[in-house]
Amino acid sequence: MKQNKRIMNTETLIKIREWEAERDRNLRIHCPLVAAKFQRWIDRTKKEDDRRHFQPRGKIFNKKACS
């Protein structure tokens, strides 16, 4: 079975790598709350990127049905 590979833009990947490094650094110096903040940022960014890839293209949604 062929898997769909999603490609994030370069800026997003750089941002996520920086946040992961900062998260790991904070875990090493025993700051779990700060590390959790960076993990939330990473998760939110990945979720937004996934949402962008799975959105149907060319469809017009009924705004009244969505609100």
PDB file of N, CA and C in Angstrom:
ATOM      1  N   MET A   1       0.842  -1.176   0.000  1.00  0.00           N
ATOM      2  CA  MET A   1       0.000   0.000   0.000  1.00  0.00           C
ATOM      3  C   MET A   1       0.893   1.249   0.000  1.00  0.00           C
ATOM      4  N   LYS A   2       0.571   2.157  -0.861  1.00  0.00           N
ATOM      5  CA  LYS A   2       1.356   3.380  -0.989  1.00  0.00           C
ATOM      6  C   LYS A   2       0.927   4.399   0.064  1.00  0.00           C
ATOM      7  N   GLN A   3       1.898   4.965   0.752  1.00  0.00           N
ATOM      8  CA  GLN A   3       1.593   5.952   1.777  1.00  0.00           C
ATOM      9  C   GLN A   3       1.707   7.352   1.190  1.00  0.00           C
ATOM     10  N   ASN A   4       0.814   8.231   1.651  1.00  0.00           N
ATOM     11  CA  ASN A   4       0.916   9.634   1.262  1.00  0.00           C
ATOM     12  C   ASN A   4       1.971  10.291   2.123  1.00  0.00           C
ATOM     13  N   LYS A   5       2.965  10.873   1.500  1.00  0.00           N
ATOM     14  CA  LYS A   5       4.004  11.581   2.247  1.00  0.00           C
ATOM     15  C   LYS A   5       3.724  13.069   2.165  1.00  0.00           C
ATOM     16  N   ARG A   6       3.593  13.662   3.347  1.00  0.00           N
ATOM     17  CA  ARG A   6       3.340  15.098   3.398  1.00  0.00           C
ATOM     18  C   ARG A   6       4.674  15.803   3.552  1.00  0.00           C
ATOM     19  N   ILE A   7       4.809  16.886   2.838  1.00  0.00           N
ATOM     20  CA  ILE A   7       6.042  17.662   2.905  1.00  0.00           C
ATOM     21  C   ILE A   7       5.715  18.999   3.556  1.00  0.00           C
ATOM     22  N   MET A   8       6.360  19.269   4.691  1.00  0.00           N
ATOM     23  CA  MET A   8       6.188  20.564   5.349  1.00  0.00           C
ATOM     24  C   MET A   8       7.123  21.562   4.687  1.00  0.00           C
ATOM     25  N   ASN A   9       6.745  22.808   4.743  1.00  0.00           N
ATOM     26  CA  ASN A   9       7.646  23.803   4.172  1.00  0.00           C
ATOM     27  C   ASN A   9       8.893  23.940   5.040  1.00  0.00           C
ATOM     28  N   THR A  10       9.916  24.478   4.484  1.00  0.00           N
ATOM     29  CA  THR A  10      11.225  24.538   5.132  1.00  0.00           C
ATOM     30  C   THR A  10      11.191  25.356   6.416  1.00  0.00           C
ATOM     31  N   GLU A  11      10.487  26.469   6.403  1.00  0.00           N
ATOM     32  CA  GLU A  11      10.416  27.312   7.599  1.00  0.00           C
ATOM     33  C   GLU A  11       9.796  26.564   8.765  1.00  0.00           C
ATOM     34  N   THR A  12       8.736  25.807   8.497  1.00  0.00           N
ATOM     35  CA  THR A  12       8.070  25.042   9.541  1.00  0.00           C
ATOM     36  C   THR A  12       9.002  23.978  10.102  1.00  0.00           C
ATOM     37  N   LEU A  13       9.710  23.284   9.227  1.00  0.00           N
ATOM     38  CA  LEU A  13      10.645  22.258   9.690  1.00  0.00           C
ATOM     39  C   LEU A  13      11.752  22.845  10.555  1.00  0.00           C
ATOM     40  N   ILE A  14      12.277  23.992  10.155  1.00  0.00           N
ATOM     41  CA  ILE A  14      13.330  24.651  10.937  1.00  0.00           C
ATOM     42  C   ILE A  14      12.797  25.048  12.306  1.00  0.00           C
ATOM     43  N   LYS A  15      11.587  25.616  12.326  1.00  0.00           N
ATOM     44  CA  LYS A  15      10.975  26.027  13.577  1.00  0.00           C
ATOM     45  C   LYS A  15      10.788  24.828  14.513  1.00  0.00           C
ATOM     46  N   ILE A  16      10.286  23.719  13.963  1.00  0.00           N
ATOM     47  CA  ILE A  16      10.052  22.523  14.777  1.00  0.00           C
ATOM     48  C   ILE A  16      11.370  21.971  15.313  1.00  0.00           C
ATOM     49  N   ARG A  17      12.405  21.946  14.488  1.00  0.00           N
ATOM     50  CA  ARG A  17      13.717  21.458  14.955  1.00  0.00           C
ATOM     51  C   ARG A  17      14.269  22.316  16.085  1.00  0.00           C
ATOM     52  N   GLU A  18      14.104  23.638  15.954  1.00  0.00           N
ATOM     53  CA  GLU A  18      14.577  24.535  17.012  1.00  0.00           C
ATOM     54  C   GLU A  18      13.802  24.297  18.308  1.00  0.00           C
ATOM     55  N   TRP A  19      12.480  24.141  18.195  1.00  0.00           N
ATOM     56  CA  TRP A  19      11.661  23.903  19.380  1.00  0.00           C
ATOM     57  C   TRP A  19      11.985  22.561  20.022  1.00  0.00           C
ATOM     58  N   GLU A  20      12.257  21.539  19.192  1.00  0.00           N
ATOM     59  CA  GLU A  20      12.623  20.237  19.751  1.00  0.00           C
ATOM     60  C   GLU A  20      13.948  20.325  20.507  1.00  0.00           C
ATOM     61  N   ALA A  21      14.906  21.059  19.967  1.00  0.00           N
ATOM     62  CA  ALA A  21      16.193  21.234  20.645  1.00  0.00           C
ATOM     63  C   ALA A  21      16.003  21.976  21.965  1.00  0.00           C
ATOM     64  N   GLU A  22      15.179  23.008  21.949  1.00  0.00           N
ATOM     65  CA  GLU A  22      14.914  23.772  23.166  1.00  0.00           C
ATOM     66  C   GLU A  22      14.173  22.920  24.193  1.00  0.00           C
ATOM     67  N   ARG A  23      13.220  22.110  23.723  1.00  0.00           N
ATOM     68  CA  ARG A  23      12.499  21.201  24.620  1.00  0.00           C
ATOM     69  C   ARG A  23      13.468  20.216  25.282  1.00  0.00           C
ATOM     70  N   ASP A  24      14.354  19.628  24.479  1.00  0.00           N
ATOM     71  CA  ASP A  24      15.314  18.665  25.014  1.00  0.00           C
ATOM     72  C   ASP A  24      16.269  19.323  26.012  1.00  0.00           C
ATOM     73  N   ARG A  25      16.697  20.543  25.717  1.00  0.00           N
ATOM     74  CA  ARG A  25      17.580  21.267  26.628  1.00  0.00           C
ATOM     75  C   ARG A  25      16.888  21.512  27.961  1.00  0.00           C
ATOM     76  N   ASN A  26      15.613  21.898  27.913  1.00  0.00           N
ATOM     77  CA  ASN A  26      14.871  22.160  29.143  1.00  0.00           C
ATOM     78  C   ASN A  26      14.617  20.880  29.940  1.00  0.00           C
ATOM     79  N   LEU A  27      14.444  19.765  29.254  1.00  0.00           N
ATOM     80  CA  LEU A  27      14.291  18.503  29.971  1.00  0.00           C
ATOM     81  C   LEU A  27      15.588  18.129  30.691  1.00  0.00           C
ATOM     82  N   ARG A  28      16.722  18.418  30.051  1.00  0.00           N
ATOM     83  CA  ARG A  28      18.019  18.100  30.676  1.00  0.00           C
ATOM     84  C   ARG A  28      18.272  18.932  31.925  1.00  0.00           C
ATOM     85  N   ILE A  29      17.800  20.179  31.914  1.00  0.00           N
ATOM     86  CA  ILE A  29      18.047  21.030  33.090  1.00  0.00           C
ATOM     87  C   ILE A  29      16.852  21.009  34.050  1.00  0.00           C
ATOM     88  N   HIS A  30      15.990  20.017  33.893  1.00  0.00           N
ATOM     89  CA  HIS A  30      14.883  19.759  34.821  1.00  0.00           C
ATOM     90  C   HIS A  30      13.855  20.893  34.863  1.00  0.00           C
ATOM     91  N   CYS A  31      13.421  21.324  33.692  1.00  0.00           N
ATOM     92  CA  CYS A  31      12.341  22.309  33.586  1.00  0.00           C
ATOM     93  C   CYS A  31      11.199  21.682  32.779  1.00  0.00           C
ATOM     94  N   PRO A  32      10.450  20.758  33.367  1.00  0.00           N
ATOM     95  CA  PRO A  32       9.426  20.055  32.594  1.00  0.00           C
ATOM     96  C   PRO A  32       8.280  20.953  32.117  1.00  0.00           C
ATOM     97  N   LEU A  33       7.978  22.002  32.855  1.00  0.00           N
ATOM     98  CA  LEU A  33       6.876  22.877  32.431  1.00  0.00           C
ATOM     99  C   LEU A  33       7.240  23.649  31.161  1.00  0.00           C
ATOM    100  N   VAL A  34       8.472  24.117  31.093  1.00  0.00           N
ATOM    101  CA  VAL A  34       8.921  24.829  29.895  1.00  0.00           C
ATOM    102  C   VAL A  34       9.019  23.852  28.722  1.00  0.00           C
ATOM    103  N   ALA A  35       9.505  22.646  28.990  1.00  0.00           N
ATOM    104  CA  ALA A  35       9.597  21.629  27.942  1.00  0.00           C
ATOM    105  C   ALA A  35       8.206  21.290  27.417  1.00  0.00           C
ATOM    106  N   ALA A  36       7.216  21.235  28.306  1.00  0.00           N
ATOM    107  CA  ALA A  36       5.843  20.945  27.892  1.00  0.00           C
ATOM    108  C   ALA A  36       5.300  22.055  26.989  1.00  0.00           C
ATOM    109  N   LYS A  37       5.681  23.290  27.278  1.00  0.00           N
ATOM    110  CA  LYS A  37       5.249  24.416  26.442  1.00  0.00           C
ATOM    111  C   LYS A  37       5.761  24.242  25.013  1.00  0.00           C
ATOM    112  N   PHE A  38       7.045  23.889  24.882  1.00  0.00           N
ATOM    113  CA  PHE A  38       7.597  23.695  23.544  1.00  0.00           C
ATOM    114  C   PHE A  38       6.956  22.497  22.853  1.00  0.00           C
ATOM    115  N   GLN A  39       6.625  21.448  23.613  1.00  0.00           N
ATOM    116  CA  GLN A  39       5.968  20.284  23.013  1.00  0.00           C
ATOM    117  C   GLN A  39       4.577  20.659  22.509  1.00  0.00           C
ATOM    118  N   ARG A  40       3.858  21.510  23.242  1.00  0.00           N
ATOM    119  CA  ARG A  40       2.540  21.966  22.779  1.00  0.00           C
ATOM    120  C   ARG A  40       2.674  22.739  21.470  1.00  0.00           C
ATOM    121  N   TRP A  41       3.691  23.595  21.390  1.00  0.00           N
ATOM    122  CA  TRP A  41       3.919  24.357  20.150  1.00  0.00           C
ATOM    123  C   TRP A  41       4.186  23.406  18.986  1.00  0.00           C
ATOM    124  N   ILE A  42       5.017  22.395  19.223  1.00  0.00           N
ATOM    125  CA  ILE A  42       5.352  21.430  18.171  1.00  0.00           C
ATOM    126  C   ILE A  42       4.100  20.696  17.728  1.00  0.00           C
ATOM    127  N   ASP A  43       3.306  20.199  18.691  1.00  0.00           N
ATOM    128  CA  ASP A  43       2.087  19.455  18.358  1.00  0.00           C
ATOM    129  C   ASP A  43       1.091  20.318  17.594  1.00  0.00           C
ATOM    130  N   ARG A  44       0.934  21.573  18.037  1.00  0.00           N
ATOM    131  CA  ARG A  44      -0.017  22.470  17.374  1.00  0.00           C
ATOM    132  C   ARG A  44       0.408  22.749  15.930  1.00  0.00           C
ATOM    133  N   THR A  45       1.694  22.967  15.722  1.00  0.00           N
ATOM    134  CA  THR A  45       2.200  23.256  14.379  1.00  0.00           C
ATOM    135  C   THR A  45       2.023  22.056  13.468  1.00  0.00           C
ATOM    136  N   LYS A  46       2.319  20.860  13.971  1.00  0.00           N
ATOM    137  CA  LYS A  46       2.138  19.654  13.157  1.00  0.00           C
ATOM    138  C   LYS A  46       0.669  19.413  12.844  1.00  0.00           C
ATOM    139  N   LYS A  47      -0.211  19.678  13.811  1.00  0.00           N
ATOM    140  CA  LYS A  47      -1.642  19.490  13.601  1.00  0.00           C
ATOM    141  C   LYS A  47      -2.170  20.463  12.538  1.00  0.00           C
ATOM    142  N   GLU A  48      -1.729  21.716  12.607  1.00  0.00           N
ATOM    143  CA  GLU A  48      -2.149  22.697  11.605  1.00  0.00           C
ATOM    144  C   GLU A  48      -1.662  22.301  10.217  1.00  0.00           C
ATOM    145  N   ASP A  49      -0.441  21.768  10.147  1.00  0.00           N
ATOM    146  CA  ASP A  49       0.101  21.334   8.865  1.00  0.00           C
ATOM    147  C   ASP A  49      -0.701  20.154   8.313  1.00  0.00           C
ATOM    148  N   ASP A  50      -1.073  19.207   9.193  1.00  0.00           N
ATOM    149  CA  ASP A  50      -1.895  18.071   8.764  1.00  0.00           C
ATOM    150  C   ASP A  50      -3.251  18.553   8.265  1.00  0.00           C
ATOM    151  N   ARG A  51      -3.835  19.498   8.978  1.00  0.00           N
ATOM    152  CA  ARG A  51      -5.150  20.012   8.597  1.00  0.00           C
ATOM    153  C   ARG A  51      -5.086  20.652   7.203  1.00  0.00           C
ATOM    154  N   ARG A  52      -3.986  21.342   6.923  1.00  0.00           N
ATOM    155  CA  ARG A  52      -3.818  21.985   5.624  1.00  0.00           C
ATOM    156  C   ARG A  52      -3.747  20.946   4.498  1.00  0.00           C
ATOM    157  N   HIS A  53      -3.117  19.792   4.776  1.00  0.00           N
ATOM    158  CA  HIS A  53      -2.949  18.779   3.736  1.00  0.00           C
ATOM    159  C   HIS A  53      -4.224  17.997   3.464  1.00  0.00           C
ATOM    160  N   PHE A  54      -5.070  17.839   4.471  1.00  0.00           N
ATOM    161  CA  PHE A  54      -6.259  17.012   4.293  1.00  0.00           C
ATOM    162  C   PHE A  54      -7.501  17.814   3.966  1.00  0.00           C
ATOM    163  N   GLN A  55      -7.386  19.108   3.811  1.00  0.00           N
ATOM    164  CA  GLN A  55      -8.527  19.929   3.444  1.00  0.00           C
ATOM    165  C   GLN A  55      -8.873  19.700   1.985  1.00  0.00           C
ATOM    166  N   PRO A  56     -10.157  19.449   1.694  1.00  0.00           N
ATOM    167  CA  PRO A  56     -10.534  19.263   0.292  1.00  0.00           C
ATOM    168  C   PRO A  56     -10.300  20.544  -0.506  1.00  0.00           C
ATOM    169  N   ARG A  57      -9.807  20.381  -1.693  1.00  0.00           N
ATOM    170  CA  ARG A  57      -9.517  21.542  -2.535  1.00  0.00           C
ATOM    171  C   ARG A  57     -10.673  21.791  -3.501  1.00  0.00           C
ATOM    172  N   GLY A  58     -10.964  23.044  -3.722  1.00  0.00           N
ATOM    173  CA  GLY A  58     -11.960  23.406  -4.708  1.00  0.00           C
ATOM    174  C   GLY A  58     -13.396  23.262  -4.244  1.00  0.00           C
ATOM    175  N   LYS A  59     -13.624  22.859  -3.013  1.00  0.00           N
ATOM    176  CA  LYS A  59     -14.987  22.731  -2.511  1.00  0.00           C
ATOM    177  C   LYS A  59     -15.382  24.017  -1.822  1.00  0.00           C
ATOM    178  N   ILE A  60     -16.604  24.393  -1.994  1.00  0.00           N
ATOM    179  CA  ILE A  60     -17.130  25.575  -1.317  1.00  0.00           C
ATOM    180  C   ILE A  60     -18.022  25.070  -0.199  1.00  0.00           C
ATOM    181  N   PHE A  61     -17.680  25.440   1.024  1.00  0.00           N
ATOM    182  CA  PHE A  61     -18.454  24.995   2.168  1.00  0.00           C
ATOM    183  C   PHE A  61     -19.564  25.981   2.460  1.00  0.00           C
ATOM    184  N   ASN A  62     -20.678  25.461   2.938  1.00  0.00           N
ATOM    185  CA  ASN A  62     -21.786  26.292   3.335  1.00  0.00           C
ATOM    186  C   ASN A  62     -21.464  26.884   4.701  1.00  0.00           C
ATOM    187  N   LYS A  63     -21.289  28.204   4.749  1.00  0.00           N
ATOM    188  CA  LYS A  63     -20.879  28.847   5.990  1.00  0.00           C
ATOM    189  C   LYS A  63     -21.944  28.719   7.081  1.00  0.00           C
ATOM    190  N   LYS A  64     -23.233  28.723   6.694  1.00  0.00           N
ATOM    191  CA  LYS A  64     -24.302  28.606   7.689  1.00  0.00           C
ATOM    192  C   LYS A  64     -24.294  27.227   8.346  1.00  0.00           C
ATOM    193  N   ALA A  65     -23.959  26.186   7.586  1.00  0.00           N
ATOM    194  CA  ALA A  65     -23.934  24.835   8.156  1.00  0.00           C
ATOM    195  C   ALA A  65     -22.768  24.667   9.110  1.00  0.00           C
ATOM    196  N   CYS A  66     -21.683  25.393   8.887  1.00  0.00           N
ATOM    197  CA  CYS A  66     -20.491  25.250   9.725  1.00  0.00           C
ATOM    198  C   CYS A  66     -20.569  26.063  11.001  1.00  0.00           C
ATOM    199  N   SER A  67     -21.438  27.059  11.064  1.00  0.00           N
ATOM    200  CA  SER A  67     -21.470  27.901  12.265  1.00  0.00           C
ATOM    201  C   SER A  67     -22.550  27.498  13.222  1.00  0.00           C
TER     202      SER A  67
END
